[in-house]
Coordinates of C-alpha atoms in Angstrom, one line a residue:
X65 CA 183.6 153.0 7.6
X66 CA 180.9 151.3 5.6
X67 CA 177.3 152.6 5.8
X68 CA 176.3 149.5 7.8
X69 CA 179.1 149.9 10.3
X70 CA 178.3 153.6 10.6
X71 CA 174.6 152.8 11.2
X72 CA 175.7 150.4 14.0
X73 CA 178.0 153.1 15.5
X74 CA 175.2 155.6 15.6
X75 CA 172.7 153.1 17.1
X76 CA 175.2 152.2 19.8
X77 CA 175.9 155.8 20.6
X78 CA 172.1 156.4 21.0
X79 CA 171.8 153.4 23.3
X80 CA 174.7 154.4 25.5
X81 CA 174.0 158.1 26.1
X82 CA 174.9 159.3 29.6
X83 CA 171.2 160.2 30.0
X84 CA 169.8 156.8 29.1
X85 CA 168.1 155.0 31.9
X86 CA 169.5 151.8 33.2
X87 CA 167.6 149.2 35.2
X88 CA 169.2 150.5 38.4
X89 CA 168.1 153.9 39.5
X90 CA 170.8 154.1 42.2
X91 CA 173.6 152.7 40.1
X92 CA 177.1 154.0 40.8
X93 CA 179.7 154.6 38.1
X94 CA 182.8 154.9 40.2
X95 CA 183.2 151.1 41.0
X96 CA 186.1 149.5 39.0
X97 CA 185.3 146.0 37.6
X98 CA 188.3 144.5 39.4
X99 CA 191.0 145.3 41.9
X100 CA 194.4 145.6 40.4
X101 CA 195.8 143.2 43.0
X102 CA 193.5 140.5 41.6
X103 CA 194.3 140.8 37.9
X104 CA 197.1 138.3 37.8
X105 CA 195.2 135.6 39.7
X106 CA 192.1 135.9 37.6
X107 CA 194.2 135.9 34.4
X108 CA 195.9 132.7 35.6
X109 CA 192.6 131.1 36.3
X110 CA 191.3 131.9 32.8
X111 CA 194.5 130.5 31.1
X112 CA 194.7 127.4 33.3
X113 CA 191.0 126.5 33.2
X114 CA 190.9 126.7 29.4
X115 CA 188.1 129.2 28.8
X116 CA 187.9 129.2 25.0
X117 CA 187.1 132.9 24.6
X118 CA 190.3 133.7 26.5
X119 CA 192.4 132.4 23.6
X120 CA 190.0 132.9 20.7
X121 CA 189.3 136.5 19.9
X122 CA 186.5 135.5 17.4
X123 CA 184.6 133.7 20.2
X124 CA 185.0 136.7 22.5
X125 CA 183.9 139.1 19.8
X126 CA 180.8 136.9 19.2
X127 CA 180.0 137.0 22.9
X128 CA 180.3 140.8 23.1
X129 CA 178.3 141.4 19.9
X130 CA 175.5 139.1 20.9
X131 CA 175.4 140.5 24.4
X132 CA 174.8 144.0 22.9
X133 CA 172.2 142.5 20.5
X134 CA 170.4 141.0 23.5
X135 CA 170.5 144.2 25.5
X136 CA 169.2 146.3 22.6
X137 CA 166.4 143.8 21.7
X138 CA 165.2 143.7 25.2
X139 CA 165.6 147.4 26.1
X140 CA 163.3 150.4 25.7
X141 CA 164.9 151.8 22.5
X142 CA 165.7 148.7 20.5
X143 CA 167.9 149.2 17.4
X144 CA 167.7 146.8 14.4
X145 CA 171.2 147.8 13.5
X146 CA 172.4 146.3 16.8
X147 CA 169.8 143.5 17.0
X148 CA 169.0 142.2 13.6
X149 CA 166.5 139.4 13.2
X150 CA 168.4 136.1 13.7
X151 CA 165.5 134.0 15.0
X152 CA 165.8 130.3 14.3
X153 CA 162.1 130.3 13.7
X154 CA 160.7 133.2 11.6
X155 CA 157.6 133.6 9.4
X156 CA 159.1 136.1 7.0
X157 CA 161.9 135.6 4.4
X158 CA 165.4 136.2 5.8
X159 CA 166.6 139.7 5.4
X160 CA 163.1 141.2 4.7
X161 CA 161.7 141.8 8.1
X162 CA 158.7 144.2 8.0
X163 CA 158.4 147.1 10.4
X164 CA 155.4 145.4 12.0
X165 CA 157.2 142.1 12.4
X166 CA 160.2 143.9 13.9
X167 CA 158.1 145.8 16.4
X168 CA 156.4 142.5 17.4
X169 CA 159.8 140.8 17.7
X170 CA 161.2 143.5 20.0
X171 CA 158.0 143.5 22.1
X172 CA 158.1 139.8 22.6
X173 CA 161.9 139.9 23.5
X174 CA 161.2 142.6 26.1
X175 CA 158.3 140.6 27.5
X176 CA 160.4 137.4 27.7
X177 CA 163.2 139.1 29.5
X178 CA 160.9 140.8 32.0
X179 CA 158.8 137.6 32.6
X180 CA 162.0 135.5 33.3
X181 CA 163.3 138.2 35.6
X182 CA 160.1 138.4 37.7
X183 CA 159.9 134.7 37.8
X184 CA 163.5 134.4 39.0
X185 CA 162.9 137.0 41.7
X186 CA 160.0 135.1 43.1
X187 CA 161.8 131.8 42.9
X188 CA 165.0 133.1 44.5
X189 CA 163.0 134.9 47.3
X190 CA 161.1 131.7 48.1
X191 CA 164.2 129.6 48.3
X192 CA 166.0 132.2 50.4
X193 CA 163.1 132.2 52.9
X194 CA 163.3 128.4 53.1
X195 CA 167.1 128.6 53.7
X196 CA 166.4 130.7 56.8
X197 CA 164.3 127.8 58.3
X198 CA 167.3 125.4 58.5
X199 CA 168.9 125.0 61.9
X200 CA 172.2 126.8 62.6
X201 CA 174.3 123.7 62.5
X202 CA 173.0 122.8 59.0
X203 CA 173.6 126.3 57.7
X204 CA 177.1 126.2 59.2
X205 CA 177.9 123.1 57.2
X206 CA 176.8 124.5 53.9
X207 CA 178.6 127.7 54.5
X208 CA 181.9 126.0 55.3
X209 CA 181.5 123.8 52.2
X210 CA 180.9 126.8 50.1
X211 CA 183.6 129.1 51.4
X212 CA 186.2 126.4 52.3
X213 CA 187.1 128.0 55.6
X214 CA 185.7 128.1 59.1
X215 CA 182.6 130.3 58.9
X216 CA 179.4 130.9 60.9
X217 CA 176.0 129.8 59.6
X218 CA 174.9 130.6 56.1
X219 CA 172.8 133.8 56.0
X220 CA 170.3 134.5 53.2
X221 CA 169.8 138.0 51.7
X222 CA 166.0 137.6 52.2
X223 CA 165.6 140.4 54.8
X224 CA 163.8 143.6 53.7
X225 CA 167.0 145.6 54.4
X226 CA 168.9 143.5 51.9
X227 CA 166.6 144.1 49.0
X228 CA 169.1 146.2 47.0
X229 CA 171.8 143.6 47.5
X230 CA 169.4 140.8 46.8
X231 CA 168.2 142.1 43.5
X232 CA 171.7 142.9 42.3
X233 CA 172.7 139.4 43.2
X234 CA 169.6 138.0 41.4
X235 CA 170.7 140.0 38.3
X236 CA 173.9 138.1 37.9
X237 CA 171.7 135.0 37.5
X238 CA 168.9 136.5 35.5
X239 CA 171.5 138.0 33.1
X240 CA 172.7 134.5 32.4
X241 CA 169.2 133.0 32.0
X242 CA 167.8 135.7 29.8
X243 CA 170.9 135.9 27.6
X244 CA 170.9 132.1 27.3
X245 CA 167.2 131.9 26.3
X246 CA 167.6 134.8 23.9
X247 CA 170.7 133.4 22.3
X248 CA 169.1 129.9 21.9
X249 CA 166.2 131.5 20.1
X250 CA 168.7 133.3 17.9
X251 CA 170.8 130.3 17.2
X252 CA 174.0 131.9 18.4
X253 CA 175.1 129.7 21.2
X254 CA 177.6 127.6 19.2
X255 CA 179.4 130.7 17.8
X256 CA 179.9 131.8 21.4
X257 CA 181.6 128.5 22.4
X258 CA 178.7 126.4 23.7
X259 CA 177.9 122.9 22.6
X260 CA 174.9 121.8 24.7
X261 CA 173.4 118.4 25.3
X262 CA 170.0 117.6 23.9
X263 CA 168.7 117.3 27.5
X264 CA 169.9 120.8 28.4
X265 CA 168.5 122.3 25.2
X266 CA 165.2 120.7 26.3
X267 CA 165.4 122.5 29.6
X268 CA 166.0 125.8 27.8
X269 CA 163.0 125.1 25.6
X270 CA 160.9 124.4 28.7
X271 CA 161.6 127.9 30.0
X272 CA 160.7 129.4 26.6
X273 CA 157.5 127.4 26.4
X274 CA 156.5 128.3 30.0
X275 CA 157.0 132.0 29.1
X276 CA 154.8 131.6 26.0
X277 CA 152.0 129.8 27.6
X278 CA 152.0 131.0 31.2
X279 CA 154.2 134.1 31.3
X280 CA 153.0 137.4 32.6
X281 CA 154.6 140.7 33.6
X282 CA 153.9 143.2 36.3
X283 CA 152.4 140.5 38.5
X284 CA 152.1 140.6 42.3
X285 CA 155.3 139.6 44.1
X286 CA 153.1 137.7 46.6
X287 CA 151.6 135.5 43.8
X288 CA 151.8 131.7 43.9
X289 CA 154.7 130.4 41.8
X290 CA 153.8 128.8 38.4
X291 CA 155.3 127.0 35.4
X292 CA 157.8 129.8 34.6
X293 CA 159.3 129.7 38.1
X294 CA 159.4 125.9 38.0
X295 CA 161.2 125.8 34.6
X296 CA 163.8 128.4 35.6
X297 CA 164.5 126.5 38.9
X298 CA 164.9 123.2 37.0
X299 CA 167.3 124.8 34.5
X300 CA 169.5 126.3 37.2
X301 CA 169.4 123.2 39.3
X302 CA 170.7 121.2 36.3
X303 CA 173.6 123.6 35.9
X304 CA 174.5 123.8 39.6
X305 CA 174.5 120.0 40.1
X306 CA 176.3 119.2 36.9
X307 CA 179.2 116.9 38.1
X308 CA 181.2 117.3 35.0
X309 CA 180.9 120.9 34.0
X310 CA 182.9 122.3 31.2
X311 CA 182.9 125.8 29.5
X312 CA 181.4 124.2 26.4
X313 CA 178.7 122.1 28.0
X314 CA 177.6 124.1 31.1
X315 CA 176.3 127.7 30.5
X316 CA 176.8 128.6 34.2
X317 CA 180.6 127.9 34.1
X318 CA 180.7 129.6 30.7
X319 CA 179.1 132.6 32.3
X320 CA 181.7 132.6 35.1
X321 CA 184.4 132.7 32.4
X322 CA 182.6 135.6 30.6
X323 CA 182.3 137.7 33.8
X324 CA 186.0 137.1 34.7
X325 CA 187.3 137.9 31.2
X326 CA 185.2 141.0 31.0
X327 CA 186.4 142.2 34.3
X328 CA 190.0 142.1 33.0
X329 CA 189.3 144.2 30.0
X330 CA 190.8 147.6 29.6
X331 CA 189.6 148.6 26.2
X332 CA 186.2 149.6 24.8
X333 CA 183.1 149.2 26.9
X334 CA 181.6 145.8 26.6
X335 CA 178.5 146.5 28.8
X336 CA 179.1 143.4 30.8
X337 CA 181.5 145.0 33.2
X338 CA 181.9 148.5 31.8
X339 CA 179.8 151.1 30.2
X340 CA 176.2 152.5 30.3
X341 CA 173.6 150.8 28.2
X342 CA 169.9 151.3 28.0
X343 CA 168.1 149.2 30.7
X344 CA 171.1 146.9 31.1
X345 CA 170.2 143.8 33.1
X346 CA 173.6 143.8 34.8
X347 CA 174.5 146.5 37.3
X348 CA 177.9 148.1 36.7
X349 CA 178.5 148.8 40.4
X350 CA 179.0 145.2 41.4
X351 CA 182.6 144.2 40.8
X352 CA 183.8 140.8 39.8
X353 CA 184.2 139.6 43.4
X354 CA 180.6 140.7 44.2
X355 CA 179.4 138.9 41.1
X356 CA 181.2 135.6 42.0
X357 CA 179.9 135.9 45.6
X358 CA 176.3 136.2 44.2
X359 CA 176.8 133.1 42.1
X360 CA 178.2 131.1 45.0
X361 CA 175.6 132.4 47.4
X362 CA 172.7 131.0 45.3
X363 CA 174.6 127.8 44.7
X364 CA 174.5 127.4 48.4
X365 CA 170.7 128.2 48.5
X366 CA 170.1 125.6 45.8
X367 CA 172.2 123.0 47.5
X368 CA 170.0 123.4 50.6
X369 CA 166.9 123.1 48.4
X370 CA 168.3 120.1 46.5
X371 CA 169.1 118.4 49.8
X372 CA 165.5 118.4 50.9
X373 CA 164.2 117.5 47.4
X374 CA 166.5 114.5 47.1
X375 CA 166.4 113.2 50.7
X376 CA 165.0 109.7 50.7
X377 CA 163.2 109.1 54.0
X378 CA 160.0 108.0 55.6
X379 CA 156.9 110.1 55.9
X380 CA 157.3 110.3 59.6
X381 CA 160.9 111.6 59.5
X382 CA 160.0 114.1 56.7
X383 CA 157.1 115.4 58.8
X384 CA 159.4 115.8 61.8
X385 CA 161.9 117.9 59.9
X386 CA 159.3 120.0 58.2
X387 CA 157.5 120.6 61.4
X388 CA 160.7 121.7 63.0
X389 CA 161.4 124.1 60.2
X390 CA 157.9 125.5 60.2
X391 CA 158.1 126.6 63.8
X392 CA 160.8 129.2 63.1
X393 CA 159.6 132.8 63.4
X394 CA 160.7 134.8 60.4
X395 CA 158.9 138.0 61.1
X396 CA 162.3 139.8 61.5
X397 CA 162.8 139.5 57.7
X398 CA 160.1 142.2 57.2
X399 CA 161.7 144.7 59.6
X400 CA 163.0 148.0 58.3
X401 CA 166.3 147.5 60.1
X402 CA 168.6 144.5 60.6
X403 CA 167.0 142.3 63.3
X404 CA 168.6 139.0 62.5
X405 CA 168.5 136.8 65.7
X406 CA 171.9 135.7 67.0
X407 CA 172.8 132.0 66.2
X408 CA 172.4 131.2 69.9
X409 CA 168.6 131.9 69.6
X410 CA 168.2 128.7 67.5
X411 CA 168.4 125.8 70.0
X412 CA 167.9 123.0 67.6
X413 CA 170.9 120.6 67.8
X414 CA 169.9 118.1 65.0
X415 CA 170.4 115.1 67.2
X416 CA 167.3 113.1 66.4
X417 CA 167.5 110.2 64.0
X418 CA 165.7 112.1 61.3
X419 CA 167.9 115.2 61.5
X420 CA 171.1 113.1 61.7
X421 CA 170.1 111.3 58.5
X422 CA 169.3 114.6 56.8
X423 CA 172.6 116.2 57.9
X424 CA 174.5 113.2 56.5
X425 CA 172.7 113.8 53.2
X426 CA 173.5 117.5 53.3
X427 CA 177.2 116.8 53.8
X428 CA 177.2 114.6 50.8
X429 CA 175.4 117.2 48.7
X430 CA 177.7 120.0 49.9
X431 CA 180.8 118.0 49.1
X432 CA 179.4 117.1 45.6
X433 CA 178.4 120.6 44.5
X434 CA 180.3 123.1 46.6
X435 CA 183.6 121.5 47.3
X436 CA 185.9 118.5 46.7
X437 CA 184.6 118.0 43.2
X438 CA 186.8 120.1 40.9
X439 CA 184.5 119.8 37.9
X440 CA 181.5 121.5 39.5
X441 CA 180.7 125.1 39.1
X442 CA 180.5 125.6 42.8
X443 CA 184.1 124.4 43.3
X444 CA 185.4 126.7 40.6
X445 CA 183.6 129.6 42.2
X446 CA 185.1 128.7 45.6
X447 CA 188.6 128.5 44.1
X448 CA 188.2 131.9 42.4
X449 CA 187.0 133.6 45.6
X450 CA 189.7 131.9 47.7
X451 CA 192.4 133.2 45.3
X452 CA 191.0 136.7 45.2
X453 CA 190.8 137.0 49.0
X454 CA 194.2 135.5 49.5
X455 CA 193.0 132.4 51.3
X456 CA 195.3 129.4 50.8

């Protein structure tokens, strides 16, 4: 082993001690990444869908190496051996980073990750609260489109009693966004199999610039959303509503491929699905099905939000719908136990002209981004979850 490889091994060992803190104080370590009965189905999906890293070991190695680099750079005990400076923009000569510059780099990387996480939490929480204001018939439509089977109304995770589940679900998304922003800054996206459009690169840069100019950490969860929340929302909306998603051009579909391939691994820890790493942004006690469900869940939340954002109607009809949604009492969300009202408590039947028009638009949006369009991320998530649950 070379001295460089030995230094990396030592740094990795120090970052993965059994005593090192993770981001999740109640994290369990006895949850397998995947059920044995699901292995063949997930493997078949990887092979048939053409995920590049499934057939190219170099691409997969680059993903795993850069993931460790991201975790180290944004953790509490950053290691230059694991996270060398690869910034596209740097003010010092390559290969001669001073201790002061290194400390500043790691401090900024930590701040960026935490700022994006906090912004995403606020953004997700707001959208989930809005989702609960939709009538039961509407939430039933979006749930059926998302799950592909007869289901009851869509239910958000916004209640206080669901905080643990909600933050773990959020982490599957924030893991993607923070890794994507960090990797763009490092110039490593292409080696991991991504070839992004100029427009999508601009959306990534919008998040980075919002963090630089407006980002803060440790802010009140009751604050008013700002430019960082808006930029993260716009980026995710672009990925979810992409009608021609591929592993090379859509980071969300690429992320699905990474999570699935990682769950199938049986070798060394990759710290995506297996292994303890200092302040890992991903919880290891959410298996692949739980991760896919979290991705689909928020795709449904975004489709509801997108439906309202893109509905072309008169001011009168918009006021009618918003007024109807505003009358819903959501105090039960703050209860210490589960007090979700039964579906029968919502008597709105969506039979007015305004609601009928909005429901029609929702059906179109649901079909476009949750089902019937095989090149959307939502449809691929639905297929994976149907297969893993045995639904035909």
